[in-house]
mmCIF file of C-alpha atoms in Angstrom:
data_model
loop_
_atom_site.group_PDB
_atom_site.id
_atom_site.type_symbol
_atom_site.label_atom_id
_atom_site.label_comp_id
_atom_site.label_asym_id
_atom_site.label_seq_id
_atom_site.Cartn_x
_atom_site.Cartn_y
_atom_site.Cartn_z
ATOM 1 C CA UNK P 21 110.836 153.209 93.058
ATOM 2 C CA UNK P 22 112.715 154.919 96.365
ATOM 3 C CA UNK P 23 116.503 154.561 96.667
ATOM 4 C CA UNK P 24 117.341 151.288 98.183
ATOM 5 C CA UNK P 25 119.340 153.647 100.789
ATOM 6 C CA UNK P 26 116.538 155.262 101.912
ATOM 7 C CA UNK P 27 114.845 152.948 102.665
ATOM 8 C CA UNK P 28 117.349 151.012 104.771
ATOM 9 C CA UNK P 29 117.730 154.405 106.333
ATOM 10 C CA UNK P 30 114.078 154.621 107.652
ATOM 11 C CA UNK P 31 114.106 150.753 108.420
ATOM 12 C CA UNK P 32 117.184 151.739 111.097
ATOM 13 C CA UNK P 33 115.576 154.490 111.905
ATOM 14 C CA UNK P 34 112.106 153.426 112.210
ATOM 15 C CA UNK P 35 113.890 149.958 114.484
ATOM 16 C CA UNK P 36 116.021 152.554 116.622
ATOM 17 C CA UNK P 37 112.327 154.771 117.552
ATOM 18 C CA UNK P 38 110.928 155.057 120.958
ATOM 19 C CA UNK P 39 107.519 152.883 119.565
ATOM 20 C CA UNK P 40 109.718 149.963 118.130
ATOM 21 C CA UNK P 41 112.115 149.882 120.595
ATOM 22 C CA UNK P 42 109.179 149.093 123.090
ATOM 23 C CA UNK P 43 107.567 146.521 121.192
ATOM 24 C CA UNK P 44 110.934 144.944 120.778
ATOM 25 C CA UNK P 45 111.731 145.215 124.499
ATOM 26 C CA UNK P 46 108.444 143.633 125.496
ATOM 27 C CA UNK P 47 108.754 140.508 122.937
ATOM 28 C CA UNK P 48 112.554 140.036 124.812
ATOM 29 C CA UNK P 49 111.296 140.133 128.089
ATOM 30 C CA UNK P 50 108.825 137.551 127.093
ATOM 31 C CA UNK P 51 111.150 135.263 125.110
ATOM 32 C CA UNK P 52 114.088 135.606 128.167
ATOM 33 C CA UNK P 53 110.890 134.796 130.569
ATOM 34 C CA UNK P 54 110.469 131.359 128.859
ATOM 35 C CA UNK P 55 113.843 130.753 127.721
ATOM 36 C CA UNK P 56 114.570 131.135 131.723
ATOM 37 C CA UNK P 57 111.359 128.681 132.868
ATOM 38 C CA UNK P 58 112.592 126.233 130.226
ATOM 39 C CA UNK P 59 115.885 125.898 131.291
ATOM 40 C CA UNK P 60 115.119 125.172 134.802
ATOM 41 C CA UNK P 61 113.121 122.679 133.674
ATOM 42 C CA UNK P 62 115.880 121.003 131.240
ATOM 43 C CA UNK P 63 118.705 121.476 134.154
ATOM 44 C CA UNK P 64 116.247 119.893 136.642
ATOM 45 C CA UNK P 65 116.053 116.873 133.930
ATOM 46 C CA UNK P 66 119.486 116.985 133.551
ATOM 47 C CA UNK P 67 120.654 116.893 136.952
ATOM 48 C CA UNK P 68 118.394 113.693 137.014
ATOM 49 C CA UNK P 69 120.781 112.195 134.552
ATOM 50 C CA UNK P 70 123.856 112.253 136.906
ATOM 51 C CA UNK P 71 125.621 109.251 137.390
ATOM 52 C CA UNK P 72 127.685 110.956 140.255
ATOM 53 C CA UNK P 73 126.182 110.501 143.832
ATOM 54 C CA UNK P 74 125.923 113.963 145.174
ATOM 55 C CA UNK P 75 127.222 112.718 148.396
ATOM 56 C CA UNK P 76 125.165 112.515 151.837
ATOM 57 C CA UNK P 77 122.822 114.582 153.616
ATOM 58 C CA UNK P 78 125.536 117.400 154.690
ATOM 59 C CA UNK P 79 126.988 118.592 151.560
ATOM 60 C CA UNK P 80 123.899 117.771 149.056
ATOM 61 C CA UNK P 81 123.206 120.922 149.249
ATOM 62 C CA UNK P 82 126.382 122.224 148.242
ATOM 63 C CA UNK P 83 126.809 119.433 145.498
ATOM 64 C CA UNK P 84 123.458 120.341 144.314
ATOM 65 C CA UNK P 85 124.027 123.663 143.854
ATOM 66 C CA UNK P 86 127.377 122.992 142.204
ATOM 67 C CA UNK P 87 126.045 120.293 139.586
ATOM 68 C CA UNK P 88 122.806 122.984 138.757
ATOM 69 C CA UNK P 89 125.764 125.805 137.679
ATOM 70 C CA UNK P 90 127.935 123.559 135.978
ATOM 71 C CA UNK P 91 124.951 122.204 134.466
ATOM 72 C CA UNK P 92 123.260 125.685 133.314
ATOM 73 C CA UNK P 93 126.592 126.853 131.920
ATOM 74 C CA UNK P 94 127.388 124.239 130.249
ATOM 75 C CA UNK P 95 123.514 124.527 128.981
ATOM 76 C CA UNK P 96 123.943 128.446 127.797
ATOM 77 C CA UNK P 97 126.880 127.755 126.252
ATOM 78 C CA UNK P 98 125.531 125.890 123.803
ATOM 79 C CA UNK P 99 122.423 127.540 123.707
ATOM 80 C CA UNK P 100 124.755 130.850 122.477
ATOM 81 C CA UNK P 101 126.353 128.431 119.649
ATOM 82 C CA UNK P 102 122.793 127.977 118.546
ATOM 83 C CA UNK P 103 122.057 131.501 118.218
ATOM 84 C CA UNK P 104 124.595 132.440 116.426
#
């Protein structure tokens, strides 16, 4: 049986090579692709949720805009908790 060292050695090692490193960059675009679609989708939900009127025609825009980034923080800050 190989030294249990060793073998973690060539795991890191192996996980830290050019091949790897590729496959593993691919698979996060991917995931950070549909993690990004999703949330759009959620914040759009969630902005329908608002109880607040977003004001009239002149400053929706700007109210919009302002509840969608509170909104998505608020959203990838727990998100982070989760991953943790």
């Amino acid at each position: 049986m190989k030294n249990l060292t060793k073998i973690k050695q060539n795991i890191r090692s192996e996980v830290r090579g050019k091949v790897m490193r590729v496959r593993i960059g691919a698979v996060a675009k991917l995931l950070a692709e549909n993690i990004e679609e999703n949330i759009s989708d959620e914040i759009g939900e969630l902005m329908g949720k608002l109880t607040t009127e977003l004001s009239d025609e002149e400053t929706q825009s700007e109210t919009s805009g302002y509840a969608f980034d509170q909104i998505r923080k608020a959203l990838i800050d727990e998100i982070k908790k989760h991953l943790k």
